[in-house]
Coordinates of C-alpha atoms in Angstrom, one line a residue:
X1 CA 15.7 9.9 4.0
X2 CA 18.8 11.9 3.4
X3 CA 20.6 13.5 6.3
X4 CA 23.5 15.9 6.0
X5 CA 26.8 15.1 7.7
X6 CA 27.8 16.8 10.9
X7 CA 31.1 18.4 10.0
X8 CA 33.3 20.0 12.7
X9 CA 31.6 23.0 14.3
X10 CA 28.2 23.3 12.7
X11 CA 28.3 26.1 10.1
X12 CA 24.5 26.5 10.1
X13 CA 24.4 29.0 13.0
X14 CA 27.5 30.7 11.9
X15 CA 26.3 31.4 8.3
X16 CA 23.0 32.6 9.6
X17 CA 24.8 35.2 11.7
X18 CA 26.4 36.6 8.6
X19 CA 23.2 37.2 6.6
X20 CA 24.5 40.7 6.2
X21 CA 28.0 40.1 4.7
X22 CA 29.3 43.5 5.8
X23 CA 28.7 42.9 9.5
X24 CA 31.8 43.2 11.7
X25 CA 32.9 40.6 14.2
X26 CA 31.6 42.7 17.2
X27 CA 28.2 43.2 15.6
X28 CA 27.8 39.4 15.2
X29 CA 29.3 38.0 18.4
X30 CA 31.7 38.9 21.1
X31 CA 32.6 35.3 21.6
X32 CA 32.9 33.7 18.2
X33 CA 36.6 33.3 17.2
X34 CA 36.6 30.7 14.5
X35 CA 34.9 27.7 13.0
X36 CA 36.1 24.3 11.6
X37 CA 34.8 22.1 8.9
X38 CA 35.9 18.4 8.5
X39 CA 39.1 19.1 10.3
X40 CA 40.0 22.0 8.0
X41 CA 40.5 25.2 9.8
X42 CA 38.2 28.1 8.7
X43 CA 40.3 31.1 9.4
X44 CA 39.7 33.0 12.7
X45 CA 37.5 36.0 12.4
X46 CA 38.9 39.4 13.3
X47 CA 37.2 42.6 14.4
X48 CA 37.8 44.2 11.1
X49 CA 34.7 44.9 9.0
X50 CA 34.9 43.2 5.7
X51 CA 32.9 40.8 3.5
X52 CA 32.8 37.8 5.8
X53 CA 30.4 35.9 3.6
X54 CA 33.0 35.9 0.8
X55 CA 35.8 34.8 3.1
X56 CA 33.7 32.0 4.5
X57 CA 32.7 30.8 1.0
X58 CA 36.3 30.6 0.0
X59 CA 37.1 28.5 3.1
X60 CA 34.2 26.2 2.4
X61 CA 35.3 25.8 -1.2
X62 CA 38.8 24.8 -0.1
X63 CA 37.5 22.3 2.4
X64 CA 35.0 20.6 0.0
X65 CA 37.6 20.4 -2.8
X66 CA 39.9 18.6 -0.4
X67 CA 37.0 16.1 0.4
X68 CA 36.3 15.6 -3.2
X69 CA 40.0 14.6 -3.8
X70 CA 39.6 11.8 -1.3
X71 CA 36.8 10.1 -3.3
X72 CA 38.0 7.1 -5.3
X73 CA 37.1 6.6 -8.9
X74 CA 34.9 3.6 -7.9
X75 CA 33.0 5.7 -5.4
X76 CA 32.4 8.5 -7.8
X77 CA 31.3 6.1 -10.5
X78 CA 28.8 4.3 -8.1
X79 CA 27.4 7.6 -6.8
X80 CA 27.1 9.1 -10.3
X81 CA 25.3 6.0 -11.6
X82 CA 22.8 6.1 -8.7
X83 CA 22.3 9.9 -9.0
X84 CA 21.5 9.7 -12.8
X85 CA 19.2 6.7 -12.2
X86 CA 17.2 8.6 -9.6
X87 CA 16.8 11.7 -11.8
X88 CA 15.9 9.8 -15.0
X89 CA 13.2 8.0 -13.1
X90 CA 11.7 11.2 -11.7
X91 CA 8.5 12.8 -13.0
X92 CA 10.3 16.2 -13.3
X93 CA 12.8 14.7 -15.8
X94 CA 10.2 12.6 -17.6
X95 CA 7.9 15.6 -18.2
X96 CA 10.6 18.1 -19.2
X97 CA 10.7 19.0 -22.9
X98 CA 13.5 21.5 -22.9
X99 CA 16.5 20.5 -20.8
X100 CA 19.6 22.4 -20.0
X101 CA 22.4 20.1 -18.7
X102 CA 26.1 20.5 -18.0
X103 CA 28.7 18.2 -19.5
X104 CA 30.7 17.0 -16.5
X105 CA 34.4 17.7 -16.1
X106 CA 36.3 14.7 -14.7
X107 CA 39.2 17.0 -13.5
X108 CA 36.8 19.0 -11.4
X109 CA 35.3 15.8 -10.0
X110 CA 31.8 16.7 -11.1
X111 CA 28.9 14.2 -11.0
X112 CA 28.9 12.4 -14.3
X113 CA 26.0 13.4 -16.7
X114 CA 26.7 11.0 -19.6
X115 CA 23.6 8.9 -19.0
X116 CA 21.4 12.0 -18.6
X117 CA 22.7 13.4 -21.9
X118 CA 22.1 10.2 -23.7
X119 CA 18.6 10.0 -22.3
X120 CA 17.7 13.5 -23.4
X121 CA 19.4 13.2 -26.8
X122 CA 17.7 9.9 -27.7
X123 CA 14.2 11.1 -26.6
X124 CA 12.5 12.8 -29.7
X125 CA 10.2 14.7 -27.4
X126 CA 13.0 16.5 -25.7
X127 CA 15.5 19.2 -26.7
X128 CA 19.0 19.3 -25.2
X129 CA 20.9 22.5 -24.4
X130 CA 24.5 22.5 -23.0
X131 CA 26.8 25.3 -21.7
X132 CA 29.2 27.2 -23.8
X133 CA 31.3 29.5 -21.6
X134 CA 32.7 32.8 -22.9
X135 CA 35.5 33.4 -20.4
X136 CA 36.6 36.7 -21.8
X137 CA 33.1 38.1 -21.4
X138 CA 32.3 36.1 -18.2
X139 CA 29.2 34.7 -19.9
X140 CA 27.6 31.3 -20.3
X141 CA 25.3 30.4 -23.2
X142 CA 23.1 27.3 -23.3
X143 CA 23.2 26.0 -26.9
X144 CA 21.1 23.4 -28.5
X145 CA 22.8 20.1 -29.5
X146 CA 21.4 17.2 -31.5
X147 CA 24.0 14.6 -30.6
X148 CA 27.4 14.2 -28.8
X149 CA 29.2 14.9 -32.1
X150 CA 28.2 18.5 -31.7
X151 CA 30.6 18.9 -28.8
X152 CA 34.4 19.6 -28.8
X153 CA 37.0 19.7 -26.0
X154 CA 37.7 23.1 -24.7
X155 CA 39.3 24.5 -21.5
X156 CA 40.2 21.7 -19.1
X157 CA 39.0 19.2 -21.7
X158 CA 35.4 20.2 -20.9
X159 CA 33.2 19.3 -23.8
X160 CA 31.3 22.3 -25.2
X161 CA 29.1 22.8 -28.3
X162 CA 30.3 24.5 -31.4
X163 CA 28.7 27.8 -32.0
X164 CA 27.1 26.7 -35.3
X165 CA 25.2 23.7 -36.6
X166 CA 27.1 21.5 -39.1
X167 CA 25.5 23.4 -42.0
X168 CA 26.6 26.8 -40.6
X169 CA 23.5 28.2 -39.0
X170 CA 24.0 29.6 -35.4
X171 CA 22.8 27.2 -32.8
X172 CA 19.6 28.0 -31.0
X173 CA 20.1 29.5 -27.5
X174 CA 18.0 28.5 -24.6
X175 CA 17.3 32.2 -23.8
X176 CA 15.9 32.6 -27.3
X177 CA 13.1 30.0 -26.8
X178 CA 9.6 31.3 -26.6
X179 CA 9.5 30.2 -23.0
X180 CA 12.2 29.4 -20.4
X181 CA 13.8 25.9 -20.2
X182 CA 11.6 23.4 -18.4
X183 CA 14.6 21.9 -16.5
X184 CA 18.1 23.0 -15.8
X185 CA 20.5 20.4 -14.4
X186 CA 23.4 22.2 -12.7
X187 CA 26.8 21.3 -11.1
X188 CA 28.1 23.0 -7.9
X189 CA 30.7 22.6 -5.2
X190 CA 28.8 22.5 -1.9
X191 CA 25.1 22.0 -1.0
X192 CA 23.0 21.6 2.1
X193 CA 19.6 20.1 2.9
X194 CA 17.9 23.5 2.5
X195 CA 18.8 23.4 -1.2
X196 CA 21.4 26.1 -0.9
X197 CA 24.1 25.9 -3.5
X198 CA 27.7 27.1 -3.5
X199 CA 29.4 27.3 -6.9
X200 CA 33.1 27.6 -7.8
X201 CA 33.1 31.3 -7.8
X202 CA 32.9 32.1 -11.5
X203 CA 29.4 33.4 -11.4
X204 CA 28.4 31.9 -14.8
X205 CA 25.3 30.2 -13.5
X206 CA 24.3 33.1 -11.3
X207 CA 24.3 35.4 -14.4
X208 CA 22.4 32.8 -16.5
X209 CA 19.8 32.2 -13.8
X210 CA 19.2 35.9 -13.5
X211 CA 18.5 36.1 -17.3
X212 CA 16.2 33.1 -17.0
X213 CA 14.2 34.8 -14.3
X214 CA 13.9 38.0 -16.4
X215 CA 12.7 36.0 -19.4
X216 CA 10.1 34.2 -17.3
X217 CA 8.8 37.5 -15.9
X218 CA 8.7 39.0 -19.4
X219 CA 6.6 36.1 -20.9
X220 CA 4.6 35.3 -17.8
X221 CA 6.0 31.8 -17.5
X222 CA 7.6 29.8 -14.8
X223 CA 11.4 29.8 -14.6
X224 CA 13.3 26.5 -15.1
X225 CA 13.2 23.9 -12.4
X226 CA 16.7 23.9 -11.0
X227 CA 18.2 20.5 -10.2
X228 CA 21.7 20.1 -8.8
X229 CA 23.7 16.9 -8.7
X230 CA 25.9 16.2 -5.7
X231 CA 28.3 13.6 -4.3
X232 CA 28.0 12.8 -0.6
X233 CA 31.3 14.7 0.0
X234 CA 29.6 17.9 -1.3
X235 CA 26.8 17.9 1.3
X236 CA 27.6 20.1 4.3
X237 CA 25.6 21.4 7.3
X238 CA 25.0 24.8 5.9
X239 CA 26.1 26.7 2.8
X240 CA 27.0 30.4 3.3
X241 CA 24.6 32.4 1.3
X242 CA 24.5 36.1 0.3
X243 CA 21.3 38.0 -0.4
X244 CA 21.6 37.5 -4.2
X245 CA 22.5 33.8 -4.1
X246 CA 19.8 31.5 -5.5
X247 CA 18.6 28.2 -4.1
X248 CA 18.0 25.2 -6.3
X249 CA 14.6 23.4 -6.3
X250 CA 16.1 19.9 -5.9
X251 CA 19.4 18.2 -5.1
X252 CA 19.9 14.6 -6.3
X253 CA 22.4 12.6 -4.3
X254 CA 23.1 8.8 -4.3
X255 CA 21.3 8.7 -0.9
X256 CA 18.1 10.3 -2.2
X257 CA 16.4 13.4 -3.5
X258 CA 16.2 16.6 -1.5
X259 CA 13.4 19.0 -2.4
X260 CA 13.3 22.7 -1.4
X261 CA 10.5 23.6 1.0
X262 CA 8.6 26.5 -0.5

């Protein structure tokens, strides 16, 4: 059974207090003056009314990034291998026919997805879709690829698909399928055992997931099953969540699989 780490002052109670991100310090507590996570100070809270949820998220991101930098290449390789093995053996993965999956970025210390990509691309019953980020428009597309040669290095050497197939036709987009993706495998920065996810702040997945939900509603289908991959260093007691933040359905770690209780 997977258990989250206890990290400094427990963030669970604190983040629940700030379900309304515009609450002031006095509205929340007359006694709370600050929190700490893994020895990293999370800035003291003042009486000024402001978006506390956003401030806490930034502090959590900073702390988790510091923990990720402490991981050795050997540990990341071992955890990535176990994570991919667990997911590939799952019924959710086996039964999925259309799969969206990120191509990991080594510089960001994301969980490796090489084996997952290989498994999807070599299975004739599956179709693989990977992200193409349009930074100028703050959008992310999920485009169909047939093999790893369809990818090219882009920003931070992240491998992304070309916009067209080799013969020139535009690549199929996941949102243009008759039904939503069966499975979407996502990165993230911090997670907890309630399947809350904190990204890096770009909002690309948030926007894409909103469109997936709209498509599912429009065609009367289920939205994609959302699976996140996480190193042990990315699991914390409680992820600060705003009202519009979405949970994932499953988190796969080297220590086991965490499933959201519905």
